[in-house]
């Protein structure tokens, strides 16, 4: 098997696949100004399967399903089962808002899904509604419980810290690592030009860590067992759960990047924060071979830039997070 290496000698073995741009929530910082894609615009499961076969032939071993909200796409477990059967694919995980997880956790697990990340920005029902436009906090909490019950673990809870909106809940989330064994990750809010809101500015990872240490004690560095991505992990003394910090803006971790993306409408996107994309849908639909698809994936990898330039004001102008697949 050959391996996928970019122009900066980074080995790419991780593919994030957006299965839809639709979502049942409208998070203020994520919702897009664009119309949703039509049924025909988005890749069919068989087409995603073919891209994954080609990617696996190049050494991709890990897949993460995302969106939009992946669970609003019908029969998602069928896709999970198909991808779990691709030789070389070792792990399939999913990023979800959790609203439909309680319904699907068990069938996703038996289809071959290994674990889930659940996005949750508030533990207060009223604020959850203000941020997401949905009255669904109880459903998300039920989804987290169901995922733990069926073993989609570790369940990671991703909180985007929004200045002036939910930053007063940083400590409440950290306490959950003590009281409920949650694995919480704090994500810096990234600016996207075509999101409906740019937010009020940044609460940096350094600031989040200081606030936690001031209230709850020294953070002890921790090495997680699974899914060791861009986050830095810590534990509070006595906690079963962990705290992860993703300084997407203030701490550039691009040097260790091992991933690329497939958007719901069939574009290979080498980097979340760069608008460069390569179309793979048209070649797929005109019958490209597995080798031709692999060549396109190679070209996408070679387009990867050394690093993002968010700090110099170079903000992705093309699509919002919901359209790219977060
Ligand atoms: N619907 C799924 C969910 O909610 O997890 C998957 C897609 S969503 C785009 C994936 C993740 O991107 C969520 O955790 C969301 O909070 C995060 N996200 C969206 N826009 C963001 C932004 N501007 N900065 C940082 N994270 C963002």
Coordinates of N, CA, C and O in Angstrom, one line a residue, residues 162-305:
X162 N -17.6 31.1 23.5 CA -18.1 32.3 22.8 C -18.0 33.5 23.7 O -18.7 33.5 24.7
X163 N -17.2 34.4 23.3 CA -17.0 35.6 24.2 C -18.4 36.3 24.5 O -19.1 36.6 23.6
X164 N -18.6 36.5 25.8 CA -19.8 37.2 26.2 C -21.1 36.4 26.0 O -22.2 36.9 26.3
X165 N -21.0 35.2 25.6 CA -22.2 34.4 25.4 C -22.2 33.2 26.3 O -23.2 33.0 27.1
X166 N -21.2 32.4 26.3 CA -21.2 31.2 27.2 C -19.9 31.0 28.0 O -19.7 30.0 28.7
X167 N -19.1 32.1 28.0 CA -17.8 31.9 28.7 C -18.0 31.7 30.2 O -17.1 31.2 30.9
X168 N -19.1 32.2 30.8 CA -19.4 32.0 32.2 C -19.7 30.5 32.5 O -19.8 30.2 33.7
X169 N -19.8 29.7 31.5 CA -20.0 28.2 31.8 C -18.7 27.4 31.7 O -18.8 26.1 31.8
X170 N -17.6 28.0 31.5 CA -16.3 27.3 31.4 C -16.2 26.4 32.6 O -15.8 25.2 32.5
X171 N -16.4 26.9 33.7 CA -16.2 26.2 35.0 C -17.3 25.1 35.2 O -16.9 24.0 35.6
X172 N -18.5 25.4 34.8 CA -19.6 24.3 34.9 C -19.2 23.1 34.1 O -19.4 22.0 34.5
X173 N -18.6 23.4 32.9 CA -18.2 22.2 32.0 C -17.1 21.5 32.7 O -17.0 20.3 32.7
X174 N -16.1 22.2 33.2 CA -14.9 21.6 33.9 C -15.4 20.7 35.0 O -14.9 19.6 35.3
X175 N -16.4 21.2 35.8 CA -16.9 20.5 36.9 C -17.5 19.1 36.5 O -17.4 18.1 37.3
X176 N -18.0 19.1 35.3 CA -18.6 17.8 34.8 C -17.5 16.7 34.7 O -17.8 15.5 34.7
X177 N -16.2 17.1 34.6 CA -15.2 16.0 34.5 C -15.0 15.4 35.9 O -14.5 14.3 36.1
X178 N -15.4 16.2 37.0 CA -15.3 15.7 38.3 C -16.6 14.9 38.7 O -16.5 13.8 39.3
X179 N -17.7 15.5 38.4 CA -19.0 14.9 38.8 C -19.5 13.8 38.0 O -20.2 12.9 38.5
X180 N -19.3 13.9 36.6 CA -19.9 12.9 35.7 C -18.9 12.2 34.8 O -19.3 11.4 33.9
X181 N -17.6 12.4 35.1 CA -16.6 11.7 34.3 C -16.6 12.2 32.8 O -16.1 11.5 31.9
X182 N -17.1 13.4 32.5 CA -17.2 13.8 31.1 C -15.7 14.1 30.6 O -14.9 14.5 31.4
X183 N -15.6 13.9 29.3 CA -14.3 14.4 28.6 C -14.7 15.6 27.9 O -15.4 15.6 26.8
X184 N -14.3 16.8 28.4 CA -14.7 18.1 27.8 C -13.5 18.6 27.0 O -12.4 18.6 27.5
X185 N -13.9 19.2 25.9 CA -12.8 19.9 25.1 C -13.3 21.3 24.8 O -14.4 21.5 24.3
X186 N -12.5 22.3 25.1 CA -12.8 23.7 24.8 C -12.2 24.1 23.5 O -11.0 23.9 23.3
X187 N -13.0 24.6 22.6 CA -12.5 25.0 21.3 C -12.6 26.5 21.1 O -13.6 27.1 21.4
X188 N -11.5 27.0 20.6 CA -11.5 28.5 20.3 C -12.4 28.8 19.1 O -12.3 28.0 18.1
X189 N -13.1 29.8 19.3 CA -14.0 30.2 18.2 C -13.2 30.7 17.0 O -12.4 31.6 17.1
X190 N -13.5 30.1 15.8 CA -12.7 30.5 14.6 C -13.6 31.4 13.7 O -14.8 31.1 13.6
X191 N -13.1 32.5 13.2 CA -13.9 33.3 12.3 C -14.1 32.7 10.9 O -13.1 32.2 10.3
X192 N -15.3 32.7 10.4 CA -15.5 32.3 9.0 C -16.4 33.4 8.4 O -17.4 33.8 8.9
X193 N -15.9 33.9 7.2 CA -16.5 35.1 6.7 C -18.0 34.8 6.4 O -18.8 35.7 6.5
X194 N -18.4 33.6 6.0 CA -19.8 33.4 5.6 C -20.6 32.7 6.6 O -21.7 32.1 6.3
X195 N -20.2 32.8 7.9 CA -21.1 32.4 9.0 C -22.0 33.6 9.2 O -21.7 34.7 8.9
X196 N -23.2 33.3 9.8 CA -24.1 34.4 10.0 C -23.6 35.3 11.1 O -24.0 36.4 11.2
X197 N -22.7 34.8 12.0 CA -22.2 35.6 13.0 C -20.7 35.4 13.2 O -20.2 34.3 13.1
X198 N -20.0 36.5 13.4 CA -18.5 36.4 13.6 C -18.2 36.4 15.1 O -17.0 36.2 15.4
X199 N -19.2 36.5 15.9 CA -18.9 36.5 17.4 C -18.3 37.8 17.8 O -18.2 38.8 17.1
X200 N -18.0 37.8 19.1 CA -17.5 39.1 19.7 C -16.0 39.1 19.9 O -15.5 39.9 20.7
X201 N -15.3 38.2 19.4 CA -13.9 38.1 19.6 C -13.6 36.8 20.3 O -14.4 35.9 20.5
X202 N -12.3 36.7 20.8 CA -11.8 35.4 21.2 C -11.6 35.2 22.7 O -11.1 36.1 23.3
X203 N -12.0 34.1 23.2 CA -11.5 33.7 24.5 C -10.4 32.6 24.3 O -10.7 31.6 23.7
X204 N -9.2 33.0 24.6 CA -8.1 32.1 24.2 C -8.0 30.9 25.1 O -8.4 30.9 26.2
X205 N -7.3 29.9 24.6 CA -7.0 28.7 25.4 C -6.3 29.1 26.7 O -6.7 28.6 27.7
X206 N -5.3 29.9 26.5 CA -4.5 30.3 27.7 C -5.5 30.9 28.8 O -5.4 30.6 30.0
X207 N -6.4 31.7 28.3 CA -7.4 32.4 29.3 C -8.3 31.3 29.9 O -8.6 31.4 31.1
X208 N -8.8 30.4 29.1 CA -9.7 29.4 29.6 C -9.0 28.5 30.7 O -9.5 28.3 31.7
X209 N -7.7 28.2 30.4 CA -7.0 27.4 31.4 C -6.7 28.1 32.7 O -6.9 27.6 33.7
X210 N -6.4 29.4 32.5 CA -6.2 30.2 33.8 C -7.5 30.2 34.6 O -7.4 30.0 35.8
X211 N -8.6 30.5 33.9 CA -9.9 30.6 34.7 C -10.2 29.2 35.4 O -10.6 29.2 36.5
X212 N -9.9 28.1 34.8 CA -10.2 26.8 35.4 C -9.2 26.6 36.6 O -9.7 26.2 37.7
X213 N -8.0 26.9 36.4 CA -7.0 26.7 37.5 C -7.3 27.6 38.7 O -7.2 27.2 39.8
X214 N -7.8 28.8 38.4 CA -8.1 29.7 39.5 C -9.3 29.2 40.4 O -9.3 29.3 41.6
X215 N -10.2 28.5 39.7 CA -11.4 28.0 40.5 C -11.3 26.6 41.0 O -11.7 26.2 42.0
X216 N -10.6 25.7 40.1 CA -10.7 24.3 40.4 C -9.4 23.6 40.7 O -9.3 22.4 41.0
X217 N -8.3 24.4 40.6 CA -7.0 23.8 41.0 C -6.2 23.5 39.8 O -6.6 23.7 38.6
X218 N -4.9 23.0 40.0 CA -3.9 22.8 39.0 C -4.3 21.8 38.0 O -4.8 20.7 38.3
X219 N -4.1 22.1 36.7 CA -4.4 21.1 35.7 C -3.2 20.2 35.5 O -2.1 20.7 35.3
X220 N -3.4 18.9 35.5 CA -2.3 18.0 35.4 C -2.3 17.4 34.0 O -3.3 16.9 33.5
X221 N -1.2 17.5 33.3 CA -1.1 17.0 31.9 C -1.5 15.5 31.8 O -1.2 14.8 32.7
X222 N -2.2 15.2 30.8 CA -2.7 13.8 30.7 C -2.6 13.3 29.2 O -2.8 14.1 28.3
X223 N -2.2 12.1 29.1 CA -2.1 11.5 27.7 C -3.3 10.6 27.5 O -3.5 9.6 28.2
X224 N -4.2 11.0 26.5 CA -5.4 10.2 26.3 C -5.1 8.9 25.6 O -4.1 8.7 24.9
X225 N -6.1 7.9 25.8 CA -5.9 6.6 25.2 C -6.2 6.6 23.7 O -5.6 5.9 22.9
X226 N -7.3 7.4 23.3 CA -7.7 7.3 21.9 C -7.9 8.7 21.3 O -8.2 9.6 22.1
X227 N -7.8 8.8 20.0 CA -8.2 10.0 19.3 C -7.3 11.2 19.7 O -7.8 12.2 20.0
X228 N -6.0 11.0 19.6 CA -5.1 12.0 20.0 C -4.9 13.0 18.9 O -3.9 12.9 18.2
X229 N -5.8 14.0 18.8 CA -5.7 15.0 17.7 C -5.0 16.2 18.1 O -4.0 16.2 18.8
X230 N -5.5 17.4 17.7 CA -4.8 18.6 18.0 C -5.0 19.1 19.5 O -4.4 20.1 19.9
X231 N -5.8 18.4 20.3 CA -6.1 18.9 21.6 C -4.9 18.6 22.5 O -4.2 17.6 22.4
X232 N -4.7 19.5 23.5 CA -3.8 19.2 24.6 C -4.7 18.8 25.8 O -5.7 19.4 26.1
X233 N -4.3 17.7 26.5 CA -5.2 17.1 27.5 C -4.7 17.3 28.9 O -3.4 17.2 29.1
X234 N -5.6 17.5 29.8 CA -5.2 17.6 31.3 C -6.3 17.0 32.1 O -7.4 16.7 31.6
X235 N -6.1 16.8 33.4 CA -7.1 16.4 34.3 C -7.1 17.3 35.5 O -6.0 17.8 35.9
X236 N -8.2 17.4 36.2 CA -8.2 18.1 37.5 C -8.0 17.0 38.5 O -8.4 15.8 38.3
X237 N -7.3 17.4 39.6 CA -7.1 16.4 40.7 C -8.4 15.7 41.1 O -9.4 16.3 41.3
X238 N -8.4 14.3 41.1 CA -9.6 13.6 41.5 C -10.6 13.4 40.4 O -11.6 12.7 40.7
X239 N -10.4 13.9 39.2 CA -11.4 13.7 38.2 C -11.3 12.4 37.4 O -10.1 12.0 37.2
X240 N -12.4 11.8 37.0 CA -12.3 10.7 36.1 C -12.3 11.1 34.7 O -11.7 10.5 33.8
X241 N -12.9 12.3 34.4 CA -12.9 12.8 33.1 C -11.7 13.7 32.8 O -10.9 14.0 33.7
X242 N -11.6 14.1 31.5 CA -10.4 14.9 31.1 C -10.8 16.2 30.5 O -12.0 16.4 30.1
X243 N -9.9 17.1 30.4 CA -10.1 18.4 29.8 C -9.2 18.6 28.6 O -8.0 18.3 28.8
X244 N -9.7 18.9 27.5 CA -8.9 19.1 26.3 C -9.0 20.5 25.8 O -10.0 21.2 26.0
X245 N -7.9 21.0 25.2 CA -7.9 22.4 24.8 C -7.5 22.4 23.3 O -6.4 21.9 23.0
X246 N -8.4 23.0 22.5 CA -8.0 23.1 21.1 C -7.9 24.6 20.7 O -8.9 25.3 20.5
X247 N -6.7 25.0 20.7 CA -6.4 26.4 20.5 C -6.3 26.7 19.0 O -5.2 27.1 18.4
X248 N -7.4 26.5 18.3 CA -7.4 26.5 16.8 C -6.8 27.8 16.3 O -6.3 27.9 15.2
X249 N -7.0 28.9 17.0 CA -6.6 30.2 16.5 C -5.2 30.6 17.1 O -4.3 31.0 16.4
X250 N -5.1 30.5 18.4 CA -3.9 31.0 19.1 C -2.7 30.0 19.1 O -1.6 30.4 19.3
X251 N -3.0 28.7 18.9 CA -1.9 27.8 18.9 C -2.0 27.0 17.6 O -2.8 26.1 17.4
X252 N -1.1 27.3 16.7 CA -1.1 26.7 15.4 C -0.6 25.3 15.5 O 0.6 25.1 15.9
X253 N -1.4 24.3 15.3 CA -0.9 22.9 15.3 C -0.8 22.3 14.0 O -0.9 21.0 13.8
X254 N -0.7 23.1 12.9 CA -0.7 22.6 11.6 C 0.4 21.7 11.3 O 0.3 20.8 10.4
X255 N 1.6 21.9 12.0 CA 2.7 21.0 11.6 C 2.4 19.6 11.8 O 3.0 18.7 11.1
X256 N 1.5 19.2 12.7 CA 1.2 17.8 12.9 C -0.1 17.4 12.2 O -0.7 16.3 12.5
X257 N -0.6 18.2 11.3 CA -1.9 17.9 10.6 C -1.8 16.6 9.8 O -0.8 16.4 9.0
X258 N -2.8 15.7 10.0 CA -2.8 14.4 9.3 C -4.1 14.2 8.5 O -4.4 13.1 8.2
X259 N -4.8 15.3 8.2 CA -6.2 15.1 7.7 C -6.5 15.9 6.5 O -5.8 16.9 6.1
X260 N -7.5 15.4 5.8 CA -8.2 16.2 4.7 C -9.7 16.0 4.8 O -10.1 15.1 5.6
X261 N -10.4 16.7 4.0 CA -11.9 16.6 4.1 C -12.5 16.3 2.8 O -12.0 16.7 1.7
X262 N -13.7 15.7 2.9 CA -14.6 15.5 1.7 C -15.9 16.2 2.1 O -16.5 15.9 3.1
X263 N -16.2 17.2 1.3 CA -17.5 18.0 1.6 C -18.7 17.2 1.1 O -18.5 16.3 0.2
X264 N -19.8 17.5 1.6 CA -21.1 16.8 1.2 C -21.3 16.9 -0.3 O -21.8 15.9 -0.9
X265 N -20.9 18.0 -1.0 CA -21.1 18.1 -2.4 C -19.9 17.7 -3.2 O -19.8 18.0 -4.4
X266 N -19.1 16.8 -2.6 CA -18.1 16.1 -3.4 C -16.8 16.9 -3.7 O -16.3 16.8 -4.8
X267 N -16.3 17.7 -2.8 CA -15.1 18.4 -3.0 C -14.1 17.9 -2.0 O -14.4 17.8 -0.8
X268 N -12.9 17.7 -2.5 CA -11.8 17.3 -1.5 C -11.2 18.6 -1.0 O -10.8 19.5 -1.8
X269 N -11.2 18.8 0.3 CA -10.7 20.1 0.8 C -9.5 19.8 1.7 O -9.6 19.1 2.8
X270 N -8.3 20.2 1.2 CA -7.1 19.8 2.0 C -7.0 20.4 3.4 O -6.4 19.8 4.3
X271 N -7.6 21.6 3.6 CA -7.5 22.2 4.9 C -8.8 22.9 5.2 O -9.4 23.6 4.4
X272 N -9.2 22.8 6.5 CA -10.4 23.5 6.9 C -10.4 25.0 6.7 O -11.4 25.6 6.3
X273 N -9.2 25.6 6.9 CA -9.1 27.0 6.9 C -8.5 27.6 5.7 O -7.9 28.7 5.6
X274 N -8.6 26.9 4.6 CA -8.1 27.3 3.3 C -9.2 27.0 2.2 O -9.7 25.9 2.2
X275 N -9.6 27.9 1.4 CA -10.7 27.7 0.5 C -10.3 26.8 -0.7 O -11.2 26.5 -1.5
X276 N -9.1 26.4 -0.9 CA -8.7 25.5 -2.0 C -9.5 24.2 -1.9 O -9.6 23.6 -0.9
X277 N -10.0 23.8 -3.1 CA -10.8 22.5 -3.1 C -10.6 21.8 -4.5 O -10.3 22.5 -5.5
X278 N -10.7 20.5 -4.5 CA -10.6 19.8 -5.8 C -11.9 19.0 -5.9 O -12.4 18.3 -5.0
X279 N -12.6 19.1 -7.1 CA -13.8 18.4 -7.3 C -13.6 16.9 -7.6 O -12.8 16.5 -8.4
X280 N -14.3 16.1 -6.9 CA -14.2 14.7 -7.1 C -15.6 14.1 -7.5 O -15.6 13.0 -8.0
X281 N -16.6 14.9 -7.4 CA -17.9 14.4 -7.7 C -18.1 14.1 -9.3 O -18.6 13.1 -9.7
X282 N -17.6 15.1 -10.0 CA -17.8 15.0 -11.5 C -17.0 13.8 -12.0 O -17.6 12.9 -12.7
X283 N -15.7 13.6 -11.6 CA -15.0 12.4 -12.0 C -15.7 11.1 -11.6 O -15.8 10.1 -12.3
X284 N -16.2 11.1 -10.3 CA -16.9 9.9 -9.8 C -18.1 9.6 -10.7 O -18.3 8.4 -11.1
X285 N -18.9 10.6 -11.1 CA -20.1 10.4 -11.8 C -19.9 10.1 -13.3 O -20.7 9.6 -14.0
X286 N -18.6 10.4 -13.8 CA -18.4 9.9 -15.2 C -17.6 8.7 -15.2 O -17.0 8.3 -16.2
X287 N -17.5 8.0 -14.0 CA -16.9 6.6 -14.0 C -15.4 6.5 -13.8 O -14.8 5.6 -14.2
X288 N -14.8 7.5 -13.1 CA -13.4 7.4 -12.8 C -13.0 6.1 -12.1 O -13.8 5.6 -11.3
X289 N -11.8 5.6 -12.4 CA -11.4 4.3 -11.7 C -10.9 4.7 -10.3 O -10.6 5.8 -10.0
X290 N -10.7 3.6 -9.5 CA -10.2 3.8 -8.1 C -8.9 4.5 -8.2 O -8.6 5.4 -7.4
X291 N -8.0 4.1 -9.2 CA -6.7 4.7 -9.3 C -6.8 6.2 -9.6 O -6.1 7.1 -9.1
X292 N -7.8 6.6 -10.5 CA -7.9 8.0 -10.9 C -8.4 8.8 -9.7 O -7.9 9.9 -9.4
X293 N -9.3 8.2 -8.9 CA -9.7 8.9 -7.7 C -8.6 9.1 -6.7 O -8.4 10.1 -6.1
X294 N -7.7 8.0 -6.6 CA -6.6 8.1 -5.7 C -5.6 9.2 -6.2 O -5.1 10.0 -5.3
X295 N -5.5 9.4 -7.5 CA -4.7 10.5 -8.0 C -5.2 11.9 -7.6 O -4.4 12.8 -7.2
X296 N -6.5 12.0 -7.6 CA -7.1 13.3 -7.2 C -6.9 13.5 -5.7 O -6.6 14.6 -5.3
X297 N -7.0 12.4 -4.9 CA -6.7 12.6 -3.5 C -5.2 13.0 -3.3 O -4.9 13.9 -2.4
X298 N -4.3 12.4 -4.0 CA -2.9 12.8 -4.0 C -2.8 14.3 -4.3 O -2.0 15.0 -3.6
X299 N -3.5 14.7 -5.3 CA -3.3 16.2 -5.7 C -3.8 17.0 -4.6 O -3.3 18.1 -4.3
X300 N -4.9 16.6 -4.0 CA -5.5 17.4 -2.9 C -4.5 17.5 -1.7 O -4.2 18.6 -1.1
X301 N -3.8 16.4 -1.4 CA -2.8 16.4 -0.3 C -1.7 17.3 -0.7 O -1.2 18.1 0.2
X302 N -1.3 17.4 -1.9 CA -0.2 18.2 -2.2 C -0.5 19.7 -2.2 O 0.3 20.6 -2.2
X303 N -1.8 20.0 -2.2 CA -2.3 21.4 -2.1 C -2.2 21.9 -0.6 O -2.4 23.1 -0.4
X304 N -2.1 21.0 0.3 CA -2.1 21.4 1.7 C -1.0 22.5 2.0 O 0.1 22.3 1.6
X305 N -1.4 23.6 2.6 CA -0.4 24.6 2.9 C 0.3 24.2 4.2 O -0.2 23.4 5.0

